[in-house]
PDB file of C-alpha atoms in Angstrom:
ATOM      1  CA  MET A 788     -21.555   5.145   2.208  1.00  0.00           C
ATOM      2  CA  ARG A 789     -22.150   7.559   5.104  1.00  0.00           C
ATOM      3  CA  SER A 790     -20.437   5.132   7.462  1.00  0.00           C
ATOM      4  CA  LEU A 791     -17.461   4.883   5.089  1.00  0.00           C
ATOM      5  CA  PHE A 792     -16.892   8.643   5.071  1.00  0.00           C
ATOM      6  CA  ALA A 793     -17.406   8.817   8.844  1.00  0.00           C
ATOM      7  CA  HIS A 794     -14.625   6.250   9.326  1.00  0.00           C
ATOM      8  CA  MET A 795     -12.425   8.131   6.872  1.00  0.00           C
ATOM      9  CA  ARG A 796     -12.862  11.389   8.819  1.00  0.00           C
ATOM     10  CA  TYR A 797     -12.129   9.534  12.040  1.00  0.00           C
ATOM     11  CA  SER A 798      -8.988   8.064  10.487  1.00  0.00           C
ATOM     12  CA  LEU A 799      -7.736  11.511   9.444  1.00  0.00           C
ATOM     13  CA  THR A 800      -8.425  12.943  12.900  1.00  0.00           C
ATOM     14  CA  MET A 801      -6.887  10.013  14.759  1.00  0.00           C
ATOM     15  CA  ASN A 802      -3.741   9.929  12.631  1.00  0.00           C
ATOM     16  CA  ALA A 803      -3.293  13.710  12.807  1.00  0.00           C
ATOM     17  CA  ARG A 804      -3.196  13.428  16.612  1.00  0.00           C
ATOM     18  CA  GLN A 805      -0.568  10.680  16.721  1.00  0.00           C
ATOM     19  CA  PRO A 806       2.751  11.779  18.231  1.00  0.00           C
ATOM     20  CA  GLY A 807       5.355  12.240  15.530  1.00  0.00           C
ATOM     21  CA  ILE A 808       2.990  11.647  12.590  1.00  0.00           C
ATOM     22  CA  TRP A 809       3.932  14.866  10.788  1.00  0.00           C
ATOM     23  CA  LEU A 810       7.617  14.136  11.330  1.00  0.00           C
ATOM     24  CA  ARG A 811       7.070  10.747   9.695  1.00  0.00           C
ATOM     25  CA  VAL A 812       4.954  12.115   6.844  1.00  0.00           C
ATOM     26  CA  LEU A 813       7.140  15.119   5.996  1.00  0.00           C
ATOM     27  CA  VAL A 814      10.640  13.912   6.922  1.00  0.00           C
ATOM     28  CA  VAL A 815      10.997  10.183   7.615  1.00  0.00           C
ATOM     29  CA  VAL A 816       9.209   8.881   4.515  1.00  0.00           C
ATOM     30  CA  PRO A 817      10.879  11.303   2.064  1.00  0.00           C
ATOM     31  CA  LEU A 818      14.379  10.970   3.526  1.00  0.00           C
ATOM     32  CA  MET A 819      14.570   7.362   4.697  1.00  0.00           C
ATOM     33  CA  GLU A 820      12.205   5.452   2.415  1.00  0.00           C
ATOM     34  CA  VAL A 821      12.533   7.395  -0.843  1.00  0.00           C
ATOM     35  CA  LEU A 822      15.760   9.357  -1.101  1.00  0.00           C
ATOM     36  CA  PRO A 823      18.346   6.514  -0.740  1.00  0.00           C
ATOM     37  CA  LEU A 824      16.903   4.517  -3.640  1.00  0.00           C
ATOM     38  CA  LEU A 825      16.632   7.620  -5.762  1.00  0.00           C
ATOM     39  CA  PHE A 826      20.289   8.466  -5.241  1.00  0.00           C
ATOM     40  CA  LEU A 827      21.077   4.848  -6.110  1.00  0.00           C
ATOM     41  CA  GLY A 828      19.155   5.211  -9.356  1.00  0.00           C
ATOM     42  CA  ARG A 829      20.948   8.435 -10.236  1.00  0.00           C
ATOM     43  CA  ALA A 830      24.332   6.816  -9.610  1.00  0.00           C
ATOM     44  CA  TYR A 831      23.857   3.619 -11.617  1.00  0.00           C
ATOM     45  CA  LEU A 832      21.137   4.207 -14.219  1.00  0.00           C
ATOM     46  CA  GLU A 833      21.218   5.912 -17.584  1.00  0.00           C
ATOM     47  CA  SER A 834      19.500   9.298 -17.665  1.00  0.00           C
ATOM     48  CA  ASP A 835      16.660   8.060 -19.920  1.00  0.00           C
ATOM     49  CA  THR A 836      15.617   5.400 -17.382  1.00  0.00           C
ATOM     50  CA  GLN A 837      16.092   7.391 -14.178  1.00  0.00           C
ATOM     51  CA  ASN A 838      12.637   8.948 -14.070  1.00  0.00           C
ATOM     52  CA  PHE A 839      10.882   5.558 -14.398  1.00  0.00           C
ATOM     53  CA  PHE A 840      12.979   4.213 -11.532  1.00  0.00           C
ATOM     54  CA  LEU A 841      12.136   7.253  -9.399  1.00  0.00           C
ATOM     55  CA  TYR A 842       8.380   6.938  -9.892  1.00  0.00           C
ATOM     56  CA  THR A 843       8.203   3.172  -9.303  1.00  0.00           C
ATOM     57  CA  ASN A 844      10.146   3.497  -6.059  1.00  0.00           C
ATOM     58  CA  MET A 845       8.047   6.419  -4.829  1.00  0.00           C
ATOM     59  CA  VAL A 846       4.858   4.483  -5.566  1.00  0.00           C
ATOM     60  CA  TRP A 847       6.321   1.550  -3.643  1.00  0.00           C
ATOM     61  CA  ALA A 848       7.189   3.825  -0.691  1.00  0.00           C
ATOM     62  CA  PHE A 849       3.597   5.111  -0.686  1.00  0.00           C
ATOM     63  CA  PHE A 850       2.167   1.581  -0.834  1.00  0.00           C
ATOM     64  CA  THR A 851       4.331   0.168   1.977  1.00  0.00           C
ATOM     65  CA  ALA A 852       3.820   3.198   4.232  1.00  0.00           C
ATOM     66  CA  VAL A 853       0.036   2.784   3.953  1.00  0.00           C
ATOM     67  CA  VAL A 854       0.138  -0.981   4.588  1.00  0.00           C
ATOM     68  CA  ILE A 855       2.491  -0.771   7.595  1.00  0.00           C
ATOM     69  CA  GLN A 856       0.564   2.143   9.161  1.00  0.00           C
ATOM     70  CA  CYS A 857      -2.703   0.230   8.777  1.00  0.00           C
ATOM     71  CA  LEU A 858      -1.152  -2.963  10.159  1.00  0.00           C
ATOM     72  CA  VAL A 859      -0.131  -1.152  13.358  1.00  0.00           C
ATOM     73  CA  SER A 860      -3.678   0.161  13.801  1.00  0.00           C
ATOM     74  CA  ILE A 861      -5.198  -3.202  12.896  1.00  0.00           C
ATOM     75  CA  GLN A 862      -3.235  -4.872  15.681  1.00  0.00           C
ATOM     76  CA  GLY A 863      -4.635  -2.285  18.098  1.00  0.00           C
ATOM     77  CA  LEU A 864      -8.153  -2.959  16.852  1.00  0.00           C
ATOM     78  CA  ALA A 865      -7.746  -6.703  17.268  1.00  0.00           C
ATOM     79  CA  GLY A 866      -6.158  -6.436  20.719  1.00  0.00           C
ATOM     80  CA  GLY A 867      -8.657  -3.894  22.008  1.00  0.00           C
ATOM     81  CA  GLY A 868     -11.769  -5.936  21.345  1.00  0.00           C
ATOM     82  CA  ARG A 869     -13.221  -3.296  19.020  1.00  0.00           C
ATOM     83  CA  LEU A 870     -13.821  -5.889  16.330  1.00  0.00           C
ATOM     84  CA  ASP A 871     -16.834  -7.173  18.267  1.00  0.00           C
ATOM     85  CA  THR A 872     -18.274  -3.658  18.323  1.00  0.00           C
ATOM     86  CA  PHE A 873     -18.004  -3.310  14.547  1.00  0.00           C
ATOM     87  CA  LEU A 874     -19.422  -6.769  13.941  1.00  0.00           C
ATOM     88  CA  HIS A 875     -22.406  -6.111  16.204  1.00  0.00           C
ATOM     89  CA  SER A 876     -23.120  -2.535  15.093  1.00  0.00           C
ATOM     90  CA  GLU A 877     -22.374  -2.718  11.367  1.00  0.00           C
ATOM     91  CA  GLY A 878     -22.267  -6.438  10.699  1.00  0.00           C
ATOM     92  CA  SER A 879     -18.897  -6.123   8.975  1.00  0.00           C
ATOM     93  CA  VAL A 880     -15.479  -4.624   9.489  1.00  0.00           C
ATOM     94  CA  ILE A 881     -15.168  -3.684   5.799  1.00  0.00           C
ATOM     95  CA  PRO A 882     -16.505  -0.084   6.172  1.00  0.00           C
ATOM     96  CA  TRP A 883     -14.016   0.650   8.952  1.00  0.00           C
ATOM     97  CA  LEU A 884     -11.094  -0.878   7.066  1.00  0.00           C
ATOM     98  CA  SER A 885     -12.021   0.993   3.898  1.00  0.00           C
ATOM     99  CA  GLY A 886     -12.519   4.334   5.628  1.00  0.00           C
ATOM    100  CA  TYR A 887      -9.438   4.030   7.799  1.00  0.00           C
ATOM    101  CA  THR A 888      -7.240   3.025   4.857  1.00  0.00           C
ATOM    102  CA  GLY A 889      -8.655   5.902   2.811  1.00  0.00           C
ATOM    103  CA  GLY A 890      -7.612   8.333   5.546  1.00  0.00           C
ATOM    104  CA  VAL A 891      -4.116   6.852   5.737  1.00  0.00           C
ATOM    105  CA  CYS A 892      -3.824   7.057   1.945  1.00  0.00           C
ATOM    106  CA  CYS A 893      -4.612  10.788   2.138  1.00  0.00           C
ATOM    107  CA  PHE A 894      -1.762  11.278   4.608  1.00  0.00           C
ATOM    108  CA  TYR A 895       0.800   9.458   2.529  1.00  0.00           C
ATOM    109  CA  LEU A 896      -0.401  10.935  -0.761  1.00  0.00           C
ATOM    110  CA  PHE A 897       0.457  14.283   0.790  1.00  0.00           C
ATOM    111  CA  SER A 898       3.824  12.895   1.919  1.00  0.00           C
ATOM    112  CA  SER A 899       4.539  11.606  -1.589  1.00  0.00           C
ATOM    113  CA  LEU A 900       3.739  14.954  -3.156  1.00  0.00           C
ATOM    114  CA  VAL A 901       5.994  16.745  -0.656  1.00  0.00           C
ATOM    115  CA  SER A 902       8.752  14.262  -1.524  1.00  0.00           C
ATOM    116  CA  VAL A 903       8.336  14.848  -5.254  1.00  0.00           C
ATOM    117  CA  PHE A 904       8.314  18.620  -4.872  1.00  0.00           C
ATOM    118  CA  ALA A 905      11.457  18.533  -2.722  1.00  0.00           C
ATOM    119  CA  LEU A 906      13.267  16.138  -5.054  1.00  0.00           C
ATOM    120  CA  GLY A 907      12.269  17.990  -8.192  1.00  0.00           C
ATOM    121  CA  PHE A 908      12.681  21.571  -6.999  1.00  0.00           C
ATOM    122  CA  ALA A 909      15.595  21.319  -4.571  1.00  0.00           C
ATOM    123  CA  LEU A 910      17.599  18.408  -5.983  1.00  0.00           C
ATOM    124  CA  GLY A 911      16.776  18.593  -9.672  1.00  0.00           C
ATOM    125  CA  PHE A 912      15.319  15.079 -10.109  1.00  0.00           C
ATOM    126  CA  PRO A 913      13.158  14.678 -13.257  1.00  0.00           C
ATOM    127  CA  VAL A 914       9.848  14.188 -11.434  1.00  0.00           C
ATOM    128  CA  VAL A 915       6.472  15.957 -11.729  1.00  0.00           C
ATOM    129  CA  VAL A 916       4.105  16.400  -8.768  1.00  0.00           C
ATOM    130  CA  TRP A 917       0.833  15.782 -10.624  1.00  0.00           C
ATOM    131  CA  GLN A 918       2.237  12.787 -12.485  1.00  0.00           C
ATOM    132  CA  MET A 919       3.263  11.223  -9.188  1.00  0.00           C
ATOM    133  CA  LEU A 920      -0.215  11.934  -7.776  1.00  0.00           C
ATOM    134  CA  GLY A 921      -1.806  10.054 -10.677  1.00  0.00           C
ATOM    135  CA  TYR A 922       0.456   7.032 -10.221  1.00  0.00           C
ATOM    136  CA  ALA A 923      -0.141   6.955  -6.453  1.00  0.00           C
ATOM    137  CA  LEU A 924      -3.917   7.153  -6.942  1.00  0.00           C
ATOM    138  CA  LEU A 925      -3.717   4.146  -9.269  1.00  0.00           C
ATOM    139  CA  ALA A 926      -1.982   2.277  -6.412  1.00  0.00           C
ATOM    140  CA  VAL A 927      -4.785   3.015  -3.895  1.00  0.00           C
ATOM    141  CA  PRO A 928      -7.016  -0.004  -4.831  1.00  0.00           C
ATOM    142  CA  THR A 929      -4.030  -2.344  -4.470  1.00  0.00           C
ATOM    143  CA  SER A 930      -3.169  -0.743  -1.119  1.00  0.00           C
ATOM    144  CA  LEU A 931      -6.749  -1.244   0.047  1.00  0.00           C
ATOM    145  CA  GLY A 932      -6.785  -4.870  -1.105  1.00  0.00           C
ATOM    146  CA  CYS A 933      -3.487  -5.527   0.667  1.00  0.00           C
ATOM    147  CA  VAL A 934      -4.863  -4.040   3.906  1.00  0.00           C
ATOM    148  CA  TYR A 935      -7.821  -6.423   3.658  1.00  0.00           C
ATOM    149  CA  LEU A 936      -5.428  -9.352   3.262  1.00  0.00           C
ATOM    150  CA  VAL A 937      -3.284  -8.118   6.150  1.00  0.00           C
ATOM    151  CA  TYR A 938      -6.302  -7.830   8.415  1.00  0.00           C
ATOM    152  CA  GLY A 939      -7.425 -11.328   7.467  1.00  0.00           C
ATOM    153  CA  PHE A 940      -3.979 -12.672   8.385  1.00  0.00           C
ATOM    154  CA  GLU A 941      -4.076 -10.801  11.693  1.00  0.00           C
ATOM    155  CA  VAL A 942      -7.450 -12.289  12.617  1.00  0.00           C
ATOM    156  CA  ARG A 943      -6.403 -15.781  11.533  1.00  0.00           C
ATOM    157  CA  PHE A 944      -2.916 -15.942  13.022  1.00  0.00           C
ATOM    158  CA  ASN A 945      -2.496 -12.911  15.355  1.00  0.00           C
ATOM    159  CA  ARG A 946       0.790 -10.959  15.730  1.00  0.00           C
ATOM    160  CA  THR A 947       1.726 -11.111  12.051  1.00  0.00           C
ATOM    161  CA  PHE A 948       3.877  -7.955  11.801  1.00  0.00           C
ATOM    162  CA  HIS A 949       7.139  -9.751  10.907  1.00  0.00           C
ATOM    163  CA  PHE A 950       5.348 -12.107   8.531  1.00  0.00           C
ATOM    164  CA  ILE A 951       3.794  -9.179   6.657  1.00  0.00           C
ATOM    165  CA  ASN A 952       7.198  -7.471   6.452  1.00  0.00           C
ATOM    166  CA  LEU A 953       8.573 -10.657   4.878  1.00  0.00           C
ATOM    167  CA  LEU A 954       5.756 -10.718   2.333  1.00  0.00           C
ATOM    168  CA  LEU A 955       6.443  -7.084   1.437  1.00  0.00           C
ATOM    169  CA  ASP A 956      10.125  -7.922   0.917  1.00  0.00           C
ATOM    170  CA  ALA A 957       9.076 -10.622  -1.553  1.00  0.00           C
ATOM    171  CA  LEU A 958       6.485  -8.392  -3.197  1.00  0.00           C
ATOM    172  CA  VAL A 959       8.984  -5.627  -3.963  1.00  0.00           C
ATOM    173  CA  ILE A 960      10.993  -8.151  -6.004  1.00  0.00           C
ATOM    174  CA  PHE A 961       8.039  -9.509  -7.983  1.00  0.00           C
ATOM    175  CA  SER A 962       6.274  -6.183  -8.563  1.00  0.00           C
ATOM    176  CA  CYS A 963       8.829  -4.834 -11.051  1.00  0.00           C
ATOM    177  CA  VAL A 964       9.748  -1.952  -8.762  1.00  0.00           C
ATOM    178  CA  LEU A 965      13.476  -2.323  -9.412  1.00  0.00           C
ATOM    179  CA  TRP A 966      13.496  -4.277 -12.694  1.00  0.00           C
ATOM    180  CA  PRO A 967      11.130  -4.370 -15.701  1.00  0.00           C
ATOM    181  CA  LEU A 968       8.949  -7.380 -16.423  1.00  0.00           C
ATOM    182  CA  ASN A 969      11.082  -8.536 -19.367  1.00  0.00           C
ATOM    183  CA  THR A 970      13.930  -9.389 -16.957  1.00  0.00           C
ATOM    184  CA  PHE A 971      11.834 -12.223 -15.470  1.00  0.00           C
ATOM    185  CA  ALA A 972      11.446 -15.666 -17.030  1.00  0.00           C
ATOM    186  CA  GLY A 973       9.652 -18.932 -16.278  1.00  0.00           C
ATOM    187  CA  ILE A 974       7.861 -19.230 -12.964  1.00  0.00           C
ATOM    188  CA  THR A 975       9.244 -15.919 -11.705  1.00  0.00           C
ATOM    189  CA  ARG A 976       7.608 -14.145 -14.666  1.00  0.00           C
ATOM    190  CA  ILE A 977       4.264 -15.772 -13.825  1.00  0.00           C
ATOM    191  CA  ALA A 978       4.648 -14.654 -10.204  1.00  0.00           C
ATOM    192  CA  ALA A 979       5.511 -11.123 -11.328  1.00  0.00           C
ATOM    193  CA  GLN A 980       2.472 -10.936 -13.618  1.00  0.00           C
ATOM    194  CA  MET A 981       0.203 -11.900 -10.710  1.00  0.00           C
ATOM    195  CA  SER A 982       1.329  -8.933  -8.621  1.00  0.00           C
ATOM    196  CA  PRO A 983      -1.182  -6.071  -8.930  1.00  0.00           C
ATOM    197  CA  LEU A 984       1.614  -3.493  -8.780  1.00  0.00           C
ATOM    198  CA  THR A 985       3.571  -5.026 -11.678  1.00  0.00           C
ATOM    199  CA  HIS A 986       1.263  -3.674 -14.356  1.00  0.00           C
ATOM    200  CA  LEU A 987       1.186  -0.209 -12.794  1.00  0.00           C
ATOM    201  CA  ASN A 988       4.985  -0.132 -12.783  1.00  0.00           C
ATOM    202  CA  GLU A 989       5.081  -1.337 -16.387  1.00  0.00           C
ATOM    203  CA  PHE A 990       2.653   1.451 -17.285  1.00  0.00           C
ATOM    204  CA  ILE A 991       4.992   3.941 -15.596  1.00  0.00           C
ATOM    205  CA  ARG A 992       7.898   2.598 -17.686  1.00  0.00           C
ATOM    206  CA  THR A 993       6.166   2.298 -21.054  1.00  0.00           C
ATOM    207  CA  SER A 994       3.099   4.630 -20.929  1.00  0.00           C
ATOM    208  CA  ASN A 995       1.260   1.779 -22.672  1.00  0.00           C
ATOM    209  CA  PRO A 996      -2.493   2.084 -21.848  1.00  0.00           C
ATOM    210  CA  SER A 997      -2.897  -1.709 -21.988  1.00  0.00           C
ATOM    211  CA  HIS A 998      -0.697  -2.023 -18.912  1.00  0.00           C
ATOM    212  CA  ALA A 999      -2.860   0.535 -17.105  1.00  0.00           C
ATOM    213  CA  LEU A1000      -6.068  -1.326 -17.993  1.00  0.00           C
ATOM    214  CA  LEU A1001      -4.557  -4.674 -17.014  1.00  0.00           C
ATOM    215  CA  GLY A1002      -3.324  -3.159 -13.752  1.00  0.00           C
ATOM    216  CA  ILE A1003      -6.824  -1.858 -12.949  1.00  0.00           C
ATOM    217  CA  LEU A1004      -8.315  -5.294 -13.712  1.00  0.00           C
ATOM    218  CA  VAL A1005      -5.780  -7.178 -11.564  1.00  0.00           C
ATOM    219  CA  SER A1006      -6.191  -4.624  -8.750  1.00  0.00           C
ATOM    220  CA  PHE A1007      -9.977  -5.116  -8.864  1.00  0.00           C
ATOM    221  CA  ILE A1008      -9.585  -8.901  -8.643  1.00  0.00           C
ATOM    222  CA  PHE A1009      -7.067  -8.457  -5.832  1.00  0.00           C
ATOM    223  CA  LEU A1010      -9.534  -6.157  -4.038  1.00  0.00           C
ATOM    224  CA  LEU A1011     -12.387  -8.667  -4.324  1.00  0.00           C
ATOM    225  CA  PHE A1012     -10.123 -11.442  -3.039  1.00  0.00           C
ATOM    226  CA  GLY A1013      -9.163  -9.264  -0.070  1.00  0.00           C
ATOM    227  CA  VAL A1014     -12.806  -8.576   0.779  1.00  0.00           C
ATOM    228  CA  ALA A1015     -13.636 -12.305   0.602  1.00  0.00           C
ATOM    229  CA  TRP A1016     -10.632 -13.113   2.825  1.00  0.00           C
ATOM    230  CA  VAL A1017     -11.689 -10.560   5.470  1.00  0.00           C
ATOM    231  CA  LYS A1018     -15.244 -11.884   5.526  1.00  0.00           C
ATOM    232  CA  ARG A1019     -14.041 -15.474   5.827  1.00  0.00           C
ATOM    233  CA  SER A1020     -11.592 -14.604   8.600  1.00  0.00           C
ATOM    234  CA  THR A1021     -14.073 -12.577  10.653  1.00  0.00           C
ATOM    235  CA  LYS A1022     -16.699 -15.293  10.252  1.00  0.00           C
ATOM    236  CA  LYS A1023     -14.217 -17.809  11.658  1.00  0.00           C
ATOM    237  CA  TYR A1024     -13.513 -15.425  14.539  1.00  0.00           C
ATOM    238  CA  GLN A1025     -17.233 -15.233  15.301  1.00  0.00           C
ATOM    239  CA  VAL A1026     -17.427 -19.045  15.392  1.00  0.00           C
ATOM    240  CA  ASP A1027     -14.243 -19.614  17.430  1.00  0.00           C
ATOM    241  CA  GLY A1028     -14.503 -16.510  19.624  1.00  0.00           C
ATOM    242  CA  ALA A1029     -10.738 -15.983  19.535  1.00  0.00           C
ATOM    243  CA  PHE A1030      -7.966 -14.689  17.306  1.00  0.00           C
ATOM    244  CA  GLY A1031      -5.371 -16.981  15.772  1.00  0.00           C
ATOM    245  CA  GLY A1032      -5.685 -20.590  14.790  1.00  0.00           C
ATOM    246  CA  SER A1033      -5.502 -22.591  11.592  1.00  0.00           C
ATOM    247  CA  LEU A1034      -6.911 -21.967   8.134  1.00  0.00           C
TER     248      LEU A1034
END
């Protein structure tokens, strides 16, 4: 546990020193990743469904910002040979991944709250800061699990940035960010129900506690799968002594 918090503090310090990080957190994410979709929702949705659309898209912006930021750092970790240091000193890369992702989540939670305050206070959108904070916190386990999966892909295949972007493009469709679950049918509905973010977004739309509980359960399973994938990938790296390769 001490190691986890040490990595989290390091993550906060390292990210705070990155050139342009505050510009990204306070301006780029709110204006480029959140605002366009919110204006789209205001233009085409009925007033009683606007606030659900706003929250689901802001949660998605938080989730993707965390995953992409961590992917960039993960590639640096893999390329710099620091993985060997973690494996020899701690026996696992899980504490570093968990702590680093926790630090990144803190940054983008702050960005999300700034976005909500600006949209609610300055532009009159029907959003509440503390409600958005609760939804974003519910998305943290899924974000962590996705970072584990991303790291496993990076160790297995190396240079996976574009592949991960493609997966995120597919995930936004099947996570009920833009459309509710009842718009899916057949195999697409099954795929949507397997996404850990689907049930969180359905909870945002319906306030039904069963969706929240199901979302927590699916996120926990997703998290365990991510941990197993990281361990399997790093074990293969230790055997092969190189990044990339086959399953």
